[in-house]
mmCIF file of C-alpha atoms in Angstrom:
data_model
loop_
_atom_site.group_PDB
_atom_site.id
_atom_site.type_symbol
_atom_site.label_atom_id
_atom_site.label_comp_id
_atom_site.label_asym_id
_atom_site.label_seq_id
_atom_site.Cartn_x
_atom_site.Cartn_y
_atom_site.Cartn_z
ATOM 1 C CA UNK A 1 5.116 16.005 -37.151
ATOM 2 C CA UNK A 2 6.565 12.896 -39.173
ATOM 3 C CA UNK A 3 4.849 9.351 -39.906
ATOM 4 C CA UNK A 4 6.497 6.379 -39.354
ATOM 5 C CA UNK A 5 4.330 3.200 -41.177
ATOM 6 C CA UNK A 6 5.371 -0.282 -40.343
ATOM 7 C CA UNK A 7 3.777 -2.085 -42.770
ATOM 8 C CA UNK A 8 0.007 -1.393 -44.329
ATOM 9 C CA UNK A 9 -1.727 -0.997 -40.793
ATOM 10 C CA UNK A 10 0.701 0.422 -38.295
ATOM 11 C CA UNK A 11 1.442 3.638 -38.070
ATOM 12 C CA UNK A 12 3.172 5.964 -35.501
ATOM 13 C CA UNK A 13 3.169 9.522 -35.567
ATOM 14 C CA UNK A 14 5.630 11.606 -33.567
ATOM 15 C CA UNK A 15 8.102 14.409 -33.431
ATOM 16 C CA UNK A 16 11.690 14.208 -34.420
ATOM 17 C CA UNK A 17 12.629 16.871 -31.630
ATOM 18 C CA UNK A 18 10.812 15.075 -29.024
ATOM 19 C CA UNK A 19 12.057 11.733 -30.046
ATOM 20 C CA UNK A 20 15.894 13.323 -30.074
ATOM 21 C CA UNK A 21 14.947 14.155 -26.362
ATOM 22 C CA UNK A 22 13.556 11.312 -25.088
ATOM 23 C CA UNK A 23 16.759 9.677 -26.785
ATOM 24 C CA UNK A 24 18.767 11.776 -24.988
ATOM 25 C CA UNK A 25 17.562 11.150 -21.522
ATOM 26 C CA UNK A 26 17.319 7.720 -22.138
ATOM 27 C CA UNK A 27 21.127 7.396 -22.966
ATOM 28 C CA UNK A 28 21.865 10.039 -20.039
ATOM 29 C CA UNK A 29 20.320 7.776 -17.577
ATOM 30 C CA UNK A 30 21.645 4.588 -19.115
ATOM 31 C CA UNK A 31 25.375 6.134 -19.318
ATOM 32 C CA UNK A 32 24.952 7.233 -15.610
ATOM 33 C CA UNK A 33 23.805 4.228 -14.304
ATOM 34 C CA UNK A 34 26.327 2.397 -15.248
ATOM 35 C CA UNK A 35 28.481 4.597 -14.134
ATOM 36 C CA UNK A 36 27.614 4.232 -10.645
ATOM 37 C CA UNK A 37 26.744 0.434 -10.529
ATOM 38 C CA UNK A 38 31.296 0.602 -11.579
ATOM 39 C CA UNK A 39 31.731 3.180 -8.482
ATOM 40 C CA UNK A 40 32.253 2.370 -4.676
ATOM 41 C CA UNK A 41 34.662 0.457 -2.549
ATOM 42 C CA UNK A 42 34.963 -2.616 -5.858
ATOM 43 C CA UNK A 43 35.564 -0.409 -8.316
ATOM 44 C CA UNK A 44 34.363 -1.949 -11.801
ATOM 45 C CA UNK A 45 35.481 -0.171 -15.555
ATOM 46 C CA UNK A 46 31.858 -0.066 -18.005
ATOM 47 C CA UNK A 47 33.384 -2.619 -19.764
ATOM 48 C CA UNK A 48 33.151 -4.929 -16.974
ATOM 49 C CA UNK A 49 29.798 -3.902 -15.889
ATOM 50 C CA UNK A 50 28.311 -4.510 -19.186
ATOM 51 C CA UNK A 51 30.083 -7.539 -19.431
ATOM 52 C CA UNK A 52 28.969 -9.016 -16.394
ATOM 53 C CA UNK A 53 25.514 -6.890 -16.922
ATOM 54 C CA UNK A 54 25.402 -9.378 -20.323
ATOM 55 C CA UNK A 55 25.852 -12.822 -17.948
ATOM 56 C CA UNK A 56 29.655 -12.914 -18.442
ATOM 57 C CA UNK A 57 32.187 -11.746 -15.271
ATOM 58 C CA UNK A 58 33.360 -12.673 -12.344
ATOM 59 C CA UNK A 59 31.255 -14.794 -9.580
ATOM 60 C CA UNK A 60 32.302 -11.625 -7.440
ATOM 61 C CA UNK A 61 31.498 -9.548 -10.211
ATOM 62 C CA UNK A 62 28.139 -11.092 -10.923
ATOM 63 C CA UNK A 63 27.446 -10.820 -7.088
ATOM 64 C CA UNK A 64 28.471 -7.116 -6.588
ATOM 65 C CA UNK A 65 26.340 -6.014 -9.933
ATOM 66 C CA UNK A 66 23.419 -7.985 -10.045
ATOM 67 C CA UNK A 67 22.851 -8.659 -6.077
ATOM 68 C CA UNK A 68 23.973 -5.343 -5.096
ATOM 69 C CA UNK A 69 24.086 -2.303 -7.040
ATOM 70 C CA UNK A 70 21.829 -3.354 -10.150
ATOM 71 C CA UNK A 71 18.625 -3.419 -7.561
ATOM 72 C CA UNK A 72 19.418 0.498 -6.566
ATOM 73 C CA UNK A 73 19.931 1.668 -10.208
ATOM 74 C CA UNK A 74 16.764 0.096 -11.282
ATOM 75 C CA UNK A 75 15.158 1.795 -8.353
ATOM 76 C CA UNK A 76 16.454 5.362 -9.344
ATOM 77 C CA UNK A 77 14.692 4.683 -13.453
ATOM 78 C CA UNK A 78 11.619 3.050 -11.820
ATOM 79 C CA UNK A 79 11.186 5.801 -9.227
ATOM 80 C CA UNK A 80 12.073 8.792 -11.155
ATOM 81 C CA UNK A 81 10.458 7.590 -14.369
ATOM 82 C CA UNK A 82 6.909 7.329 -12.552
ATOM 83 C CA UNK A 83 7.546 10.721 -10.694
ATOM 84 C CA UNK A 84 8.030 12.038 -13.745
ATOM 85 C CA UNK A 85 5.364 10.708 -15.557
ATOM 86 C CA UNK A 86 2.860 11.550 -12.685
ATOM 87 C CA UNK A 87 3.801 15.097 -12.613
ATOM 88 C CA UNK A 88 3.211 15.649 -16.362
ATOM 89 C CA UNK A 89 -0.320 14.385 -15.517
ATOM 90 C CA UNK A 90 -0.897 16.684 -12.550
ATOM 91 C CA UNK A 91 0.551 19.910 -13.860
ATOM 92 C CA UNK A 92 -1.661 18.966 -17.705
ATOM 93 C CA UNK A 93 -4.988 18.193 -15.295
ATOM 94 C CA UNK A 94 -4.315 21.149 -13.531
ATOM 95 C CA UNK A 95 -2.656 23.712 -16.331
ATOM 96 C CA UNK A 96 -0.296 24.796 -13.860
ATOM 97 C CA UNK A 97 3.577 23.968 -13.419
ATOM 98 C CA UNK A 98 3.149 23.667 -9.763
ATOM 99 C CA UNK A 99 0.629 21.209 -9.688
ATOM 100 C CA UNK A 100 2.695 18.539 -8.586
ATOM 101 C CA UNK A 101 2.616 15.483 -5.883
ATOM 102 C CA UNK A 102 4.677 17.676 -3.650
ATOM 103 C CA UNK A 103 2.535 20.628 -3.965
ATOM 104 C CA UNK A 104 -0.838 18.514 -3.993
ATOM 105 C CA UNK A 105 0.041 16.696 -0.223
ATOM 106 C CA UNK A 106 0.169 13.047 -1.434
ATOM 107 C CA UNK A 107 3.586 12.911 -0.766
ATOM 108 C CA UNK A 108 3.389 14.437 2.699
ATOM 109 C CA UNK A 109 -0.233 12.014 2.941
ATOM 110 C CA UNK A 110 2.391 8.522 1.987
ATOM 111 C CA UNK A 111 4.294 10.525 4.949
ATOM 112 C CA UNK A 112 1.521 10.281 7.467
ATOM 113 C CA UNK A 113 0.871 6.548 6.533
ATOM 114 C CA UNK A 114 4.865 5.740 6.902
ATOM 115 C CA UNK A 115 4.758 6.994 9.966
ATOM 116 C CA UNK A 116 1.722 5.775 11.879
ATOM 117 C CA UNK A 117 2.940 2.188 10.533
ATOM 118 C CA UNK A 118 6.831 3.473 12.206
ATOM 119 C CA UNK A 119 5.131 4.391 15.185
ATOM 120 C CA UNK A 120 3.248 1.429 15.920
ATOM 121 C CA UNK A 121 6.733 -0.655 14.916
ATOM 122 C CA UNK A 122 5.975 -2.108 11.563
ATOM 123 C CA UNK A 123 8.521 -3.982 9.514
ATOM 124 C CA UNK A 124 9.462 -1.933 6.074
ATOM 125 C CA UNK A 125 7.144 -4.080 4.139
ATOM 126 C CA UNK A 126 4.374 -3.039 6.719
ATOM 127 C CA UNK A 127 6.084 0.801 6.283
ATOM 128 C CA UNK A 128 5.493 0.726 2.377
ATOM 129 C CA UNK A 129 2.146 -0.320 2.622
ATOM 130 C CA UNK A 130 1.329 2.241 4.763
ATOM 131 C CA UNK A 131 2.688 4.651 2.572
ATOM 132 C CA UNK A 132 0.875 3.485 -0.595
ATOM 133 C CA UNK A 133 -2.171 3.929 1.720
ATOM 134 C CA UNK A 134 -1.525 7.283 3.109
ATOM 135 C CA UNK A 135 -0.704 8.218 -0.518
ATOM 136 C CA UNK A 136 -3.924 6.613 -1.716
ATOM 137 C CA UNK A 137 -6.302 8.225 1.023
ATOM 138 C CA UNK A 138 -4.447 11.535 0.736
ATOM 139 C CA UNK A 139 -5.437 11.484 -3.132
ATOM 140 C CA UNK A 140 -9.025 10.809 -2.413
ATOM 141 C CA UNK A 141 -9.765 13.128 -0.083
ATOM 142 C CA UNK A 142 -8.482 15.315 -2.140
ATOM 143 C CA UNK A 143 -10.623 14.892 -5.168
ATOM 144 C CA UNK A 144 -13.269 14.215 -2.801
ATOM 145 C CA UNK A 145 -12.812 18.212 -1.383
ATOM 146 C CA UNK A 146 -12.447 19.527 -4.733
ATOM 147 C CA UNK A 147 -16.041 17.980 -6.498
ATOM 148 C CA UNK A 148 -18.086 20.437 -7.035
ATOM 149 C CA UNK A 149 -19.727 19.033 -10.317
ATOM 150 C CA UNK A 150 -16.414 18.082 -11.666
ATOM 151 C CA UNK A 151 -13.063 18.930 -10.371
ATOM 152 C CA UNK A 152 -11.631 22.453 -11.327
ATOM 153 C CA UNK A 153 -7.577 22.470 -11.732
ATOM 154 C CA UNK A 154 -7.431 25.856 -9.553
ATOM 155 C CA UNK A 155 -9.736 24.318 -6.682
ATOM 156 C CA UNK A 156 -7.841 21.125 -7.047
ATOM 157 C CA UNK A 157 -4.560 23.067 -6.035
ATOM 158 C CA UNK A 158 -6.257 25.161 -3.416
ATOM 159 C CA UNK A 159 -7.381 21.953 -1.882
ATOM 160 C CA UNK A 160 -4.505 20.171 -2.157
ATOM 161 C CA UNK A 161 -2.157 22.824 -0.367
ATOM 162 C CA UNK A 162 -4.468 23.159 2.100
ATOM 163 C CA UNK A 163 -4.227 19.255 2.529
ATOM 164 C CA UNK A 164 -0.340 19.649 2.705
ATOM 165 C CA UNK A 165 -0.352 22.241 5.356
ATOM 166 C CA UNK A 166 -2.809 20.243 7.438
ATOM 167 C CA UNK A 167 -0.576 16.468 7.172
ATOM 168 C CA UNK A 168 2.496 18.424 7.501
ATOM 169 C CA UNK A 169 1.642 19.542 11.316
ATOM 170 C CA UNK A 170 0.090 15.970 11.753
ATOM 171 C CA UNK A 171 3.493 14.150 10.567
ATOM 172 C CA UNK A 172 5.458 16.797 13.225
ATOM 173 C CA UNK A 173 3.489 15.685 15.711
ATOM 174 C CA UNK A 174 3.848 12.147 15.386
ATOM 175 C CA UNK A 175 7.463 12.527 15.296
ATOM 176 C CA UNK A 176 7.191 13.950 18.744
ATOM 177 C CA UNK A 177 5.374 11.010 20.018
ATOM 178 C CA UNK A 178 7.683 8.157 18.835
ATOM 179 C CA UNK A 179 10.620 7.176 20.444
ATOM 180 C CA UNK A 180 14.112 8.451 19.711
ATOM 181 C CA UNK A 181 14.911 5.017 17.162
ATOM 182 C CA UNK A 182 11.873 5.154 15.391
ATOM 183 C CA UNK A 183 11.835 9.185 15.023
ATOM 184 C CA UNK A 184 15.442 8.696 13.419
ATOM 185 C CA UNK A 185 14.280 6.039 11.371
ATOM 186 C CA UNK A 186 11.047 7.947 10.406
ATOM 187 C CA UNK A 187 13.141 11.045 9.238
ATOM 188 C CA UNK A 188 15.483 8.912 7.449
ATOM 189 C CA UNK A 189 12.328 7.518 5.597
ATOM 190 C CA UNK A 190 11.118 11.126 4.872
ATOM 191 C CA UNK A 191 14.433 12.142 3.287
ATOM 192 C CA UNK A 192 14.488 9.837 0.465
ATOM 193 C CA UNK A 193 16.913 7.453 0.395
ATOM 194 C CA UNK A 194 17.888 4.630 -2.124
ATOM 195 C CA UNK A 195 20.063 3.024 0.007
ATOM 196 C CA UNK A 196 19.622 -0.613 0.239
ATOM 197 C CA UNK A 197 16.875 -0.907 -2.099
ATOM 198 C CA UNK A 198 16.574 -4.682 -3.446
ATOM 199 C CA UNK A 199 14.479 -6.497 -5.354
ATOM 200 C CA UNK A 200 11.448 -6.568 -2.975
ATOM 201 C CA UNK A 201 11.438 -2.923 -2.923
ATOM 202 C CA UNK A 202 10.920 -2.528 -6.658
ATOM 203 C CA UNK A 203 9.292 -5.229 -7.885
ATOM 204 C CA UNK A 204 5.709 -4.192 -7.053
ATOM 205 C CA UNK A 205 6.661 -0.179 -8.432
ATOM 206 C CA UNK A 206 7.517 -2.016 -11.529
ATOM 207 C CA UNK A 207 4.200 -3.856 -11.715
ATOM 208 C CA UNK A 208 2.252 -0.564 -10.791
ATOM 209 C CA UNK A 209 4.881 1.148 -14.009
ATOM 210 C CA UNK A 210 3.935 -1.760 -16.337
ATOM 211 C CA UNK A 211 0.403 -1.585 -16.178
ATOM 212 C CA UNK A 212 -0.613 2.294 -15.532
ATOM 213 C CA UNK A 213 2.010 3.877 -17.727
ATOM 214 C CA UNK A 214 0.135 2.352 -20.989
ATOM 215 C CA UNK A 215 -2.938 3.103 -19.351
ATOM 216 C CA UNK A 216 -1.925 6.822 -19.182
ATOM 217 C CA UNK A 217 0.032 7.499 -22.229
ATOM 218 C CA UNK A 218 -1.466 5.108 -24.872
ATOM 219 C CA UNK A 219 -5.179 5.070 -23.304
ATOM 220 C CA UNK A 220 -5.629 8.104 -22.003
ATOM 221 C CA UNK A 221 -3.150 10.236 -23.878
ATOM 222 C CA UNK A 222 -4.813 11.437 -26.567
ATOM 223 C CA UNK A 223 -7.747 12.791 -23.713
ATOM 224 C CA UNK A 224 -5.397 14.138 -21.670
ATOM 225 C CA UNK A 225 -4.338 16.863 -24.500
ATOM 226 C CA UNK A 226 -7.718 17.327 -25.516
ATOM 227 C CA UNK A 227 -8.604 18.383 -21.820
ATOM 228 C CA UNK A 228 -5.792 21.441 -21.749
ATOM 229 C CA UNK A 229 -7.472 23.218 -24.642
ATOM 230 C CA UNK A 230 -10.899 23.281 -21.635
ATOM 231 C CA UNK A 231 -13.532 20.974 -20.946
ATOM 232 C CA UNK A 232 -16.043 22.252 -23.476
ATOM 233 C CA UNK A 233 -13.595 22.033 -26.442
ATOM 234 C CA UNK A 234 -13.063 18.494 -25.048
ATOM 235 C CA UNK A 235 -16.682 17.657 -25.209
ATOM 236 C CA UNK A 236 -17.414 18.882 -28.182
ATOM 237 C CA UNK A 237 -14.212 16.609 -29.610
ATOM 238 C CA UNK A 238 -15.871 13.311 -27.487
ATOM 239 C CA UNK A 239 -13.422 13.120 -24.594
ATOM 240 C CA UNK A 240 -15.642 12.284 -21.433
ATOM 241 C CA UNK A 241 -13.928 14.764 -19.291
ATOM 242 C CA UNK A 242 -14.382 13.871 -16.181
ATOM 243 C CA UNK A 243 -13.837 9.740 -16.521
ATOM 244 C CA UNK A 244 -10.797 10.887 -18.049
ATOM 245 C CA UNK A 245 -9.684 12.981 -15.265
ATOM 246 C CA UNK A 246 -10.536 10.535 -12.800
ATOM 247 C CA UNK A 247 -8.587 7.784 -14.651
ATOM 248 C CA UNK A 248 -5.601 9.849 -14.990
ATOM 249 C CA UNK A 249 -5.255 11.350 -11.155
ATOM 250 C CA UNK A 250 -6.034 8.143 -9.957
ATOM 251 C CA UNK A 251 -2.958 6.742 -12.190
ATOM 252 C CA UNK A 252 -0.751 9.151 -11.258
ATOM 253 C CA UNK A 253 -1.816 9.027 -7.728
ATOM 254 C CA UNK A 254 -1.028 5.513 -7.797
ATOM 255 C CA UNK A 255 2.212 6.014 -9.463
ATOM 256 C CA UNK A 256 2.975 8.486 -6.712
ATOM 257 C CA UNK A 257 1.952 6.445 -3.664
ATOM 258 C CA UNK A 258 4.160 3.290 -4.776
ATOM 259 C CA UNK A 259 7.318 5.634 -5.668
ATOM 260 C CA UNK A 260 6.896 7.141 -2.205
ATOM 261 C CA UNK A 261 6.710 3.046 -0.567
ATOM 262 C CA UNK A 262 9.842 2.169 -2.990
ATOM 263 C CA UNK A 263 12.437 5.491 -1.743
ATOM 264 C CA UNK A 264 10.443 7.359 0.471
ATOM 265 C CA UNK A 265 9.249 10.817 -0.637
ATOM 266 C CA UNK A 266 11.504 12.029 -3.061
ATOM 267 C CA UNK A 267 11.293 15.641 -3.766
ATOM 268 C CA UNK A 268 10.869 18.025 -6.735
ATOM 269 C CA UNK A 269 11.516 15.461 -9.080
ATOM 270 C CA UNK A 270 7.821 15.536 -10.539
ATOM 271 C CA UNK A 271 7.836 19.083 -10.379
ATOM 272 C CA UNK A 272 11.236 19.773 -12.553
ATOM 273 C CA UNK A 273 11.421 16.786 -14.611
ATOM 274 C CA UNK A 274 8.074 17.716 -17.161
ATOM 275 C CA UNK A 275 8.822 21.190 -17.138
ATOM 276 C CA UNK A 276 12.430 20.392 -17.945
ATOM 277 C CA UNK A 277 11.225 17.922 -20.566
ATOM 278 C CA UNK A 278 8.802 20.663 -21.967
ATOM 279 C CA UNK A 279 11.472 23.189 -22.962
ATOM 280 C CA UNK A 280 14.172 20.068 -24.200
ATOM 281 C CA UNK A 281 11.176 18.525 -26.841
ATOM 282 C CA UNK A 282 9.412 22.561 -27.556
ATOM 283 C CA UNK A 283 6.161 21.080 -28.176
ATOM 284 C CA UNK A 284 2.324 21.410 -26.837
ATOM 285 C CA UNK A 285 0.580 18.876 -24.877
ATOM 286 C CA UNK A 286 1.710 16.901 -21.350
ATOM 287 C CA UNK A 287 4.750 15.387 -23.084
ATOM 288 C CA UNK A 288 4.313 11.833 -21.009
ATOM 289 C CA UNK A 289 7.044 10.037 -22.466
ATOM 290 C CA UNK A 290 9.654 12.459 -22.743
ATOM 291 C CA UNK A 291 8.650 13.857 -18.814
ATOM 292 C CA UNK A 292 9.143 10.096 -17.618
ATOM 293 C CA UNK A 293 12.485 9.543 -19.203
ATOM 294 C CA UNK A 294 13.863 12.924 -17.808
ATOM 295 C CA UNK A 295 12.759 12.235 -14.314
ATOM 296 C CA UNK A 296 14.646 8.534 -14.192
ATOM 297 C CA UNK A 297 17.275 10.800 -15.716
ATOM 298 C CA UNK A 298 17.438 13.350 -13.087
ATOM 299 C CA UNK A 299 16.906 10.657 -10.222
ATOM 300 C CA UNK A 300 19.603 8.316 -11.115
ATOM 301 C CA UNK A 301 22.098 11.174 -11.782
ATOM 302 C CA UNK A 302 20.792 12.786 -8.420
ATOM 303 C CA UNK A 303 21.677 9.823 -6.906
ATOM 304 C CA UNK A 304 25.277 9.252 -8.845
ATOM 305 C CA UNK A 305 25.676 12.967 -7.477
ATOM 306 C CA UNK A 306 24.748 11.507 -3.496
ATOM 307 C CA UNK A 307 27.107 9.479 -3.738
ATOM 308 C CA UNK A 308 30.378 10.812 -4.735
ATOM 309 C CA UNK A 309 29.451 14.591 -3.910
ATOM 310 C CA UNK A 310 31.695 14.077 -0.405
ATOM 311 C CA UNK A 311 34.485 11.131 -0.269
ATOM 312 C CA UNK A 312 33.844 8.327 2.093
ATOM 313 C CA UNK A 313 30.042 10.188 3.030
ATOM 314 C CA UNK A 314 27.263 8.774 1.099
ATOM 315 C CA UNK A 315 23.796 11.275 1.431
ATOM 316 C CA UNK A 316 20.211 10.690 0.688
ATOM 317 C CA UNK A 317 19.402 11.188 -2.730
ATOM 318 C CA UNK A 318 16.376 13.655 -1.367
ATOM 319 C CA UNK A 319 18.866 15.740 0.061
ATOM 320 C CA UNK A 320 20.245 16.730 -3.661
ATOM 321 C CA UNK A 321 16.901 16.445 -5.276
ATOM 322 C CA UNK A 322 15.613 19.328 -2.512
ATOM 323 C CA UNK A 323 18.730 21.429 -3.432
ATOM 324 C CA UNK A 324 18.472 21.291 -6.942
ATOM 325 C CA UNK A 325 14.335 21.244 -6.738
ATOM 326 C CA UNK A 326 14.436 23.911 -4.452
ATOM 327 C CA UNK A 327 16.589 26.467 -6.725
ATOM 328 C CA UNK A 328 14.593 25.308 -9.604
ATOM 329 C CA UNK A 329 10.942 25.991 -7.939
ATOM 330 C CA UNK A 330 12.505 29.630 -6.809
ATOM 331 C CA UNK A 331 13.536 29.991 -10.607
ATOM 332 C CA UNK A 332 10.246 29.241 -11.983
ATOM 333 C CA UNK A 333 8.570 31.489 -9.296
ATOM 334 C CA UNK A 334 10.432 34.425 -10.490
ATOM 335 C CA UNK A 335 9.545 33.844 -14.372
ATOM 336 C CA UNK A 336 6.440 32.937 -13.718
ATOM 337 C CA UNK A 337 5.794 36.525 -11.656
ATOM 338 C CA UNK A 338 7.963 38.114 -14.071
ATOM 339 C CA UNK A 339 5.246 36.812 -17.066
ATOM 340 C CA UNK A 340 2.177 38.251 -14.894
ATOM 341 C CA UNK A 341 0.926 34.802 -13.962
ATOM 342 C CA UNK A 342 0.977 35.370 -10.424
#
């Protein structure tokens, strides 16, 4: 652990492993999204985007970046960046790598909201509002099911699978009573898709960003890694426990609920990204910062991957991010078994 001291009253102190990976990830998903805002049918050189990225370019330049393929990029950081920050709070709150937003139901809750706004033929403003309140509902009910003077990280998993199993036959069945447009547009939703994303999309995920990611890492940091040592070493240190749980689920649930309106539900990505993050930085504690920049990261190079993977056939970046996720999860199954966890 290293100081850094601007001046006599500011000082920062941090890792030089963890700092070389958030670096990393930062320039990965920099590097990549450039990349792809150059790719498709107007091919651009990085030169040209940065250029034009800088307010120089073309007027057809200027038009394809900033109107077109900027909006989509920005929507891969935003959305993987608060996946990836909200998973690092679940799995610390719960002190286990599978407590995630796709474990815990509030993705498959944003579902159920999406859906009953599809159904009753909603615009997709109307559809990501419904999502932020499925997502929102789902995550109360949840703690609300898990009190039982305080919330426990083991029943809060119980309960929250339980919740998952119980939305996921209530989505099926309302795809069975919508017609055969909305159903298709429902399950196009539930993919995850950045396709199309603008402004409007991502403007009110990078409000929600702005204001809870300070809240989580610089507020309620510092309590957060305090609570995975147990709630009476916490206590005895002067973390309120519980106000700092509830502050930091509701965050994340938050962060979770508007990721879901902005793309849909995206999978896996706050499951891999703080575990991946974990082994890159090698050090104790949630690892906020570094689990944030490796899930914009892994979204916007998911996404890169979408793209190009077949020529002339674009996919949904969900489809890669449940291949990849999927593999991953069966990975840290078997280590997990293999270390007499489960």
């Amino acid at each position: 652990m290293r100081t850094l001291r601007v001046g006599q009253t500011l000082s920062l102190r941090y890792r030089p492993r963890a700092l070389t990976a958030v670096l990393g990830c930062l320039l990965v998903a920099l590097a990549v999204g450039v990349v792809t805002i150059g790719g498709g049918d107007y091919p651009m050189s990085p030169g040209e985007v940065l250029t034009t990225l800088g307010g120089g370019g073309t007027p057809a330049q200027n038009f394809v970046v900033n109107e077109l393929r900027l909006p989509r990029v920005l929507a891969a950081l935003l959305v993987g960046a608060s996946l990836g920050l909200a998973g690092a709070v679940f799995q610390s709150v719960v002190r286990n790598p599978l407590g995630s937003p796709d474990m815990l139901g509030l993705t498959q809750g944003a579902s159920t909201g999406a859906l009953l706004v599809v159904l009753a033929g909603g615009s997709s403003a109307a559809l990501a509002g419904g999502a932020v309140a499925g997502g929102l509902l789902t995550g109360t009910l949840i703690y609300a099911l898990a009190w039982r003077r305080g919330v426990h990280g083991y029943r809060l998993v119980l309960t929250g699978i339980g919740v998952m199993a119980m939305l996921t036959g209530v989505n099926s069945y309302l795809l069975t009573r919508g017609k055969l447009m909305e159903a298709s547009r429902a399950i196009l939703w539930m993919t995850g898709s950045l396709d199309g994303r603008g402004w409007p999309e991502l403007t009110p995920l990078l409000i929600a960003l702005l204001v809870l990611g300070p809240v989580v890492v610089v507020g309620f940091g510092r309590s957060l890694l305090m609570t995975e040592m147990g709630d009476d070493a916490a206590h005895s240190l002067g973390v309120r426990v519980e106000r700092s749980r509830a502050v930091l689920l509701g965050s994340a649930v938050v962060l979770t609920s508007f990721a879901a309106a902005c793309a849909g539900p995206v999978s896996f990505v706050a499951l891999t990204a703080p575990q991946l993050a974990k082994r890159l930085t090698r050090a104790p504690g949630p690892n906020l910062v570094p689990a944030a920049c490796m899930g914009a990261a892994l979204l916007v190079a998911a996404d890169w991957v979408a793209q190009n993977l077949f020529a002339g056939r674009q996919l949904a970046v969900g489809v890669i991010t449940g291949m990849l996720g999927g593999g991953y999860l069966i990975w840290l199954l078997a280590t997990q078994r293999k270390a007499g966890r489960i």
